Amino acid sequence: MSGADLARRATADPLLRLLAHGFATTYRRPPEAVWRAPYAFRAGTPAVPSAAPATGGPPWAGWCAAAGHYVDVAVAPRADGVLRCASLNHPAEAAELPLTGPAGRAPEWAARPYAALRALAAAGCGRGGADLHLNAPLPGAVGLPVAEPLECAVALAVADAHAGRGPGAPSRNRLAALLDAAVPGDDGLRRAVLFARAGHLLAPDGSTHRPLHAPDGAPDPCLLLLTARLPAGTDPDPGDSTAAAPVAPAAGAAGLAEAARAALDAGARSAWWPGARPGRGVLLLLPAHRRAAVRAAAVASFRRRDLPVPRVLRITLAAAARREG
């Protein structure tokens, strides 16, 4: 399936069809390629530090994994050294920016992808420019970091559009090194986006994959992302789906910690923050047969504090970024 065909392919993912259609509408030509990159998370800091390690700690502290939710990028190459960038999440904004010479002023949602592509251009890849259309469907408030998936997605897409799989195409290891050097961020999350295997965690240095086993011996582990819904006016930008999740206000953080304790009491085996610091979401590892009980316990915990009922999102351990069209 090519990027040009994607918008008309009835069997394609609706989000990918929408992205390809949006690209064609914005730039008056079809995309040459569409890439999909998974959100990523860490098995990191326990959300309930006082809990016993056997129940409160993450499976392997510091290890990373790719989540089964994705950011998407449609791309077509240019030859004038200009990056044109638009987003389904910010339809009223667009950017036209130089990839060489003095940097242009990018909108906040495009700043990290722009920095990533300037680093690639400085290394000789994609210097001709590109038209990009982005989609990050999960809001930053969910708690899954989005900056690293977007950087990897645009780097892969632009490298593919200019070099394809030819001798000049940079390897994923080369792309990871360029991004790590040029754009501040979480290198472990980038490695998960670029090198993850379905059903596996990735070591902090990217050297080893290890399967995440279900606590009850089932074929697949059950992971839930529990996200606080804060009262109106307490979230700096609840609609910004391309910005990193802010640190949770005190009420939300306390509510999440208490809900995590309730989830552990109801049968969850681990509860931890998906990023490098506490945020809006907590990841729960639990036996599948305890899913309903854990959800009910978490919801009841929020209600006792007079907080809005939290979102609960199922998480699967996905494979690395891939070309979709």
Short mmCIF file of C-alpha atoms in Angstrom, two decimals:
data_model
loop_
_atom_site.label_atom_id
_atom_site.label_comp_id
_atom_site.label_asym_id
_atom_site.label_seq_id
_atom_site.Cartn_x
_atom_site.Cartn_y
_atom_site.Cartn_z
CA MET A 1 0.00 0.00 0.00
CA SER A 2 1.46 3.38 -0.98
CA GLY A 3 0.87 6.67 0.77
CA ALA A 4 -1.05 7.89 -2.26
CA ASP A 5 -3.47 4.95 -2.05
CA LEU A 6 -4.03 5.12 1.69
CA ALA A 7 -6.79 7.74 1.74
CA ARG A 8 -8.92 5.62 -0.63
CA ARG A 9 -8.19 2.19 0.85
CA ALA A 10 -11.39 1.10 2.64
CA THR A 11 -9.57 -1.54 4.69
CA ALA A 12 -6.92 0.86 6.04
CA ASP A 13 -6.97 2.19 9.59
CA PRO A 14 -9.43 5.15 9.63
CA LEU A 15 -6.87 7.39 11.35
CA LEU A 16 -4.33 6.69 8.61
CA ARG A 17 -6.93 7.35 5.92
CA LEU A 18 -7.82 10.64 7.62
CA LEU A 19 -4.15 11.62 7.84
CA ALA A 20 -3.51 10.85 4.16
CA HIS A 21 -6.64 12.77 3.16
CA GLY A 22 -5.60 15.72 5.34
CA PHE A 23 -2.16 15.72 3.74
CA ALA A 24 -3.62 15.78 0.23
CA THR A 25 -6.04 18.55 1.17
CA THR A 26 -3.32 20.68 2.78
CA TYR A 27 -0.53 20.27 0.21
CA ARG A 28 -2.51 19.52 -2.97
CA ARG A 29 -0.62 16.30 -3.58
CA PRO A 30 -0.71 12.82 -2.04
CA PRO A 31 1.84 11.72 0.56
CA GLU A 32 4.72 9.60 -0.64
CA ALA A 33 4.86 7.61 2.60
CA VAL A 34 3.03 7.24 5.91
CA TRP A 35 4.82 6.12 9.08
CA ARG A 36 3.38 4.99 12.40
CA ALA A 37 5.36 5.12 15.67
CA PRO A 38 4.17 3.78 19.03
CA TYR A 39 3.91 5.81 22.20
CA ALA A 40 6.45 4.51 24.71
CA PHE A 41 6.67 4.20 28.48
CA ARG A 42 9.08 3.25 31.25
CA ALA A 43 8.81 0.61 33.92
CA GLY A 44 10.00 3.17 36.42
CA THR A 45 9.20 4.84 39.68
CA PRO A 46 6.55 3.05 41.75
CA ALA A 47 3.39 5.10 42.15
CA VAL A 48 3.04 3.79 45.72
CA PRO A 49 6.57 4.03 47.19
CA SER A 50 5.52 2.66 50.56
CA ALA A 51 4.12 -0.56 49.10
CA ALA A 52 6.07 -3.79 49.45
CA PRO A 53 8.39 -4.41 46.45
CA ALA A 54 6.50 -7.61 45.59
CA THR A 55 3.30 -5.68 44.94
CA GLY A 56 4.15 -2.02 44.40
CA GLY A 57 7.26 -2.05 42.24
CA PRO A 58 7.39 -2.19 38.43
CA PRO A 59 8.38 -5.44 36.69
CA TRP A 60 11.89 -4.22 35.73
CA ALA A 61 12.79 -0.72 36.86
CA GLY A 62 14.19 1.47 34.10
CA TRP A 63 13.21 -0.83 31.24
CA CYS A 64 11.08 0.63 28.42
CA ALA A 65 8.38 -0.63 26.08
CA ALA A 66 6.22 0.53 23.20
CA ALA A 67 2.50 0.94 23.83
CA GLY A 68 -0.14 -0.18 21.34
CA HIS A 69 -1.21 3.41 20.58
CA TYR A 70 0.45 5.41 17.83
CA VAL A 71 1.46 8.76 16.37
CA ASP A 72 1.31 8.97 12.58
CA VAL A 73 3.24 11.03 10.03
CA ALA A 74 2.52 11.50 6.31
CA VAL A 75 5.40 12.84 4.21
CA ALA A 76 6.44 13.89 0.72
CA PRO A 77 9.93 15.17 -0.12
CA ARG A 78 10.83 18.66 -1.28
CA ALA A 79 13.95 20.03 -2.96
CA ASP A 80 14.07 23.63 -1.71
CA GLY A 81 15.30 23.06 1.86
CA VAL A 82 11.96 24.01 3.42
CA LEU A 83 9.93 22.05 5.95
CA ARG A 84 6.17 22.58 5.73
CA CYS A 85 4.40 21.09 8.73
CA ALA A 86 0.74 20.74 9.68
CA SER A 87 -1.16 18.70 12.24
CA LEU A 88 -4.59 17.13 12.53
CA ASN A 89 -4.44 18.14 16.21
CA HIS A 90 -3.89 21.84 15.39
CA PRO A 91 -5.84 22.46 12.18
CA ALA A 92 -5.69 26.25 12.50
CA GLU A 93 -1.86 26.31 12.58
CA ALA A 94 0.80 25.47 10.00
CA ALA A 95 4.52 26.14 9.74
CA GLU A 96 6.98 26.79 6.91
CA LEU A 97 10.52 26.55 8.24
CA PRO A 98 14.10 26.37 6.86
CA LEU A 99 16.10 23.22 7.57
CA THR A 100 19.48 24.90 7.11
CA GLY A 101 20.78 28.30 8.15
CA PRO A 102 19.14 30.29 10.95
CA ALA A 103 16.25 28.39 12.56
CA GLY A 104 12.70 29.62 12.08
CA ARG A 105 10.15 30.13 14.83
CA ALA A 106 8.13 26.92 15.06
CA PRO A 107 4.77 26.54 16.83
CA GLU A 108 5.12 24.73 20.15
CA TRP A 109 3.66 21.48 18.78
CA ALA A 110 6.20 21.46 15.92
CA ALA A 111 9.31 22.54 17.86
CA ARG A 112 10.64 19.07 18.71
CA PRO A 113 10.00 17.53 15.25
CA TYR A 114 11.61 20.61 13.68
CA ALA A 115 14.72 20.27 15.86
CA ALA A 116 14.95 16.58 14.95
CA LEU A 117 14.78 17.29 11.21
CA ARG A 118 17.33 20.10 11.43
CA ALA A 119 19.71 17.60 13.07
CA LEU A 120 19.11 15.15 10.24
CA ALA A 121 19.65 17.87 7.64
CA ALA A 122 22.94 18.87 9.30
CA ALA A 123 24.03 15.23 8.97
CA GLY A 124 23.16 15.25 5.28
CA CYS A 125 19.82 13.46 5.39
CA GLY A 126 16.63 15.13 4.19
CA ARG A 127 18.32 18.47 3.54
CA GLY A 128 15.99 19.07 0.58
CA GLY A 129 13.01 19.51 2.91
CA ALA A 130 9.63 17.87 3.23
CA ASP A 131 5.92 18.36 3.58
CA LEU A 132 4.67 16.73 6.80
CA HIS A 133 1.26 16.09 8.30
CA LEU A 134 1.16 14.83 11.90
CA ASN A 135 -1.39 13.11 14.11
CA ALA A 136 -0.96 12.35 17.82
CA PRO A 137 -4.42 11.05 18.81
CA LEU A 138 -3.85 10.61 22.55
CA PRO A 139 -3.90 13.90 24.51
CA GLY A 140 -0.81 14.65 26.54
CA ALA A 141 -2.98 14.54 29.66
CA VAL A 142 -3.27 10.75 29.30
CA GLY A 143 0.25 10.49 30.70
CA LEU A 144 2.12 8.73 27.88
CA PRO A 145 5.09 10.80 26.64
CA VAL A 146 4.57 11.90 23.03
CA ALA A 147 7.66 13.96 22.14
CA GLU A 148 9.96 10.99 21.53
CA PRO A 149 7.48 9.06 19.33
CA LEU A 150 6.91 12.17 17.20
CA GLU A 151 10.64 12.82 16.80
CA CYS A 152 11.28 9.23 15.74
CA ALA A 153 8.29 9.16 13.40
CA VAL A 154 9.29 12.32 11.51
CA ALA A 155 12.95 11.23 11.34
CA LEU A 156 12.01 7.84 9.90
CA ALA A 157 9.49 9.35 7.48
CA VAL A 158 11.79 12.04 6.10
CA ALA A 159 14.78 9.68 5.85
CA ASP A 160 12.56 7.23 3.97
CA ALA A 161 11.17 9.92 1.64
CA HIS A 162 14.66 11.10 0.67
CA ALA A 163 16.86 8.02 0.85
CA GLY A 164 14.39 5.12 0.96
CA ARG A 165 16.22 1.86 1.60
CA GLY A 166 19.17 2.81 -0.61
CA PRO A 167 22.85 2.97 0.35
CA GLY A 168 22.47 6.52 1.66
CA ALA A 169 19.65 5.66 4.07
CA PRO A 170 20.62 6.10 7.74
CA SER A 171 20.13 3.08 9.98
CA ARG A 172 17.84 3.25 12.98
CA ASN A 173 20.92 3.20 15.20
CA ARG A 174 22.24 6.23 13.32
CA LEU A 175 18.91 8.05 13.64
CA ALA A 176 18.82 7.29 17.38
CA ALA A 177 22.35 8.68 17.82
CA LEU A 178 21.50 11.87 15.89
CA LEU A 179 18.34 12.45 17.92
CA ASP A 180 20.06 11.72 21.23
CA ALA A 181 22.78 14.26 20.43
CA ALA A 182 20.58 17.00 19.02
CA VAL A 183 17.25 16.96 20.85
CA PRO A 184 17.02 16.71 24.66
CA GLY A 185 14.69 13.91 25.67
CA ASP A 186 14.42 10.38 27.01
CA ASP A 187 16.87 8.20 25.08
CA GLY A 188 15.33 5.01 26.47
CA LEU A 189 11.90 5.94 25.14
CA ARG A 190 13.41 6.69 21.71
CA ARG A 191 15.04 3.27 21.66
CA ALA A 192 11.71 1.67 22.55
CA VAL A 193 10.01 3.49 19.66
CA LEU A 194 12.73 2.41 17.22
CA PHE A 195 13.58 -1.10 18.41
CA ALA A 196 10.73 -2.52 20.52
CA ARG A 197 9.36 -6.02 20.06
CA ALA A 198 5.73 -6.90 20.62
CA GLY A 199 5.17 -8.31 24.11
CA HIS A 200 8.66 -7.36 25.30
CA LEU A 201 10.41 -4.80 27.47
CA LEU A 202 13.68 -3.23 26.28
CA ALA A 203 16.69 -2.83 28.56
CA PRO A 204 17.72 0.75 29.49
CA ASP A 205 20.73 0.59 27.15
CA GLY A 206 18.71 -1.01 24.35
CA SER A 207 20.82 -4.18 24.40
CA THR A 208 18.28 -6.78 25.52
CA HIS A 209 14.61 -7.62 25.00
CA ARG A 210 12.74 -9.48 27.72
CA PRO A 211 9.15 -10.70 27.60
CA LEU A 212 6.67 -9.22 30.06
CA HIS A 213 4.84 -12.19 31.55
CA ALA A 214 1.29 -12.02 32.86
CA PRO A 215 1.12 -12.33 36.66
CA ASP A 216 -1.45 -15.14 36.37
CA GLY A 217 0.38 -17.10 33.67
CA ALA A 218 -2.00 -15.98 30.89
CA PRO A 219 -0.55 -15.62 27.36
CA ASP A 220 -0.59 -11.81 27.44
CA PRO A 221 -0.08 -9.44 30.39
CA CYS A 222 -2.95 -7.12 31.27
CA LEU A 223 -1.79 -3.51 31.48
CA LEU A 224 -4.09 -0.60 32.27
CA LEU A 225 -3.26 3.11 32.18
CA LEU A 226 -5.22 4.96 34.84
CA THR A 227 -5.43 8.70 34.11
CA ALA A 228 -6.77 11.44 36.38
CA ARG A 229 -9.45 13.76 35.02
CA LEU A 230 -8.76 17.02 36.80
CA PRO A 231 -11.41 19.68 37.39
CA ALA A 232 -11.75 22.33 34.69
CA GLY A 233 -9.10 25.04 34.88
CA THR A 234 -6.42 22.96 36.64
CA ASP A 235 -4.73 21.60 33.49
CA PRO A 236 -2.51 24.16 31.68
CA ASP A 237 -3.48 22.95 28.19
CA PRO A 238 -5.81 19.93 28.21
CA GLY A 239 -6.27 19.99 24.44
CA ASP A 240 -2.57 19.91 23.48
CA SER A 241 -1.89 16.38 22.27
CA THR A 242 1.68 17.00 21.08
CA ALA A 243 3.12 18.44 24.29
CA ALA A 244 4.67 16.40 27.06
CA ALA A 245 2.30 15.76 29.96
CA PRO A 246 2.74 18.29 32.78
CA VAL A 247 3.37 17.31 36.36
CA ALA A 248 0.00 16.62 37.95
CA PRO A 249 -1.43 19.22 40.34
CA ALA A 250 -1.47 18.10 43.95
CA ALA A 251 -5.09 16.95 43.97
CA GLY A 252 -4.66 14.76 40.89
CA ALA A 253 -1.35 13.28 42.07
CA ALA A 254 -2.74 12.42 45.50
CA GLY A 255 -5.86 10.95 43.91
CA LEU A 256 -3.77 8.79 41.58
CA ALA A 257 -1.56 7.56 44.41
CA GLU A 258 -4.58 6.60 46.49
CA ALA A 259 -6.23 4.95 43.49
CA ALA A 260 -3.03 2.99 42.85
CA ARG A 261 -3.11 1.70 46.44
CA ALA A 262 -6.74 0.71 45.99
CA ALA A 263 -5.85 -1.07 42.72
CA LEU A 264 -3.06 -3.01 44.46
CA ASP A 265 -5.47 -4.00 47.21
CA ALA A 266 -7.93 -5.18 44.53
CA GLY A 267 -5.42 -7.46 42.82
CA ALA A 268 -3.04 -5.36 40.69
CA ARG A 269 0.56 -6.58 41.04
CA SER A 270 2.43 -3.37 40.15
CA ALA A 271 1.70 0.35 39.83
CA TRP A 272 4.18 2.81 38.38
CA TRP A 273 4.49 6.15 36.55
CA PRO A 274 4.99 5.68 32.77
CA GLY A 275 7.42 8.60 32.46
CA ALA A 276 10.49 9.77 34.31
CA ARG A 277 8.42 11.63 36.90
CA PRO A 278 4.90 11.55 38.40
CA GLY A 279 2.29 12.80 35.97
CA ARG A 280 -1.35 12.35 35.07
CA GLY A 281 -1.34 8.58 34.57
CA VAL A 282 -0.38 5.40 36.43
CA LEU A 283 0.33 2.05 34.76
CA LEU A 284 -1.12 -1.03 36.44
CA LEU A 285 -0.01 -4.63 35.80
CA LEU A 286 -2.65 -7.13 36.87
CA PRO A 287 -4.10 -10.57 36.20
CA ALA A 288 -6.77 -10.36 33.49
CA HIS A 289 -9.43 -11.84 35.75
CA ARG A 290 -8.96 -8.95 38.22
CA ARG A 291 -9.54 -6.23 35.59
CA ALA A 292 -13.11 -5.40 36.59
CA ALA A 293 -12.29 -5.38 40.31
CA VAL A 294 -9.25 -3.14 39.83
CA ARG A 295 -11.18 -0.66 37.67
CA ALA A 296 -14.01 -0.53 40.21
CA ALA A 297 -11.59 0.03 43.10
CA ALA A 298 -9.81 2.87 41.29
CA VAL A 299 -13.06 4.60 40.36
CA ALA A 300 -14.37 4.28 43.91
CA SER A 301 -11.14 5.78 45.23
CA PHE A 302 -11.54 8.89 43.06
CA ARG A 303 -15.17 9.29 44.02
CA ARG A 304 -14.27 9.21 47.71
CA ARG A 305 -12.08 12.26 47.09
CA ASP A 306 -14.81 14.02 45.07
CA LEU A 307 -12.63 13.87 41.94
CA PRO A 308 -13.92 13.13 38.41
CA VAL A 309 -13.95 9.45 37.44
CA PRO A 310 -10.55 8.58 35.88
CA ARG A 311 -9.97 7.36 32.34
CA VAL A 312 -8.86 3.74 32.01
CA LEU A 313 -6.98 2.77 28.83
CA ARG A 314 -5.87 -0.75 27.88
CA ILE A 315 -2.18 -0.94 26.96
CA THR A 316 -0.53 -3.65 24.86
CA LEU A 317 3.21 -4.06 24.34
CA ALA A 318 3.71 -3.19 20.68
CA ALA A 319 6.45 -3.52 18.07
CA ALA A 320 8.63 -0.66 16.85
CA ALA A 321 7.75 2.10 14.38
CA ARG A 322 6.89 0.94 10.89
CA ARG A 323 5.99 2.20 7.42
CA GLU A 324 2.26 1.93 6.71
CA GLY A 325 2.08 3.19 3.17
#
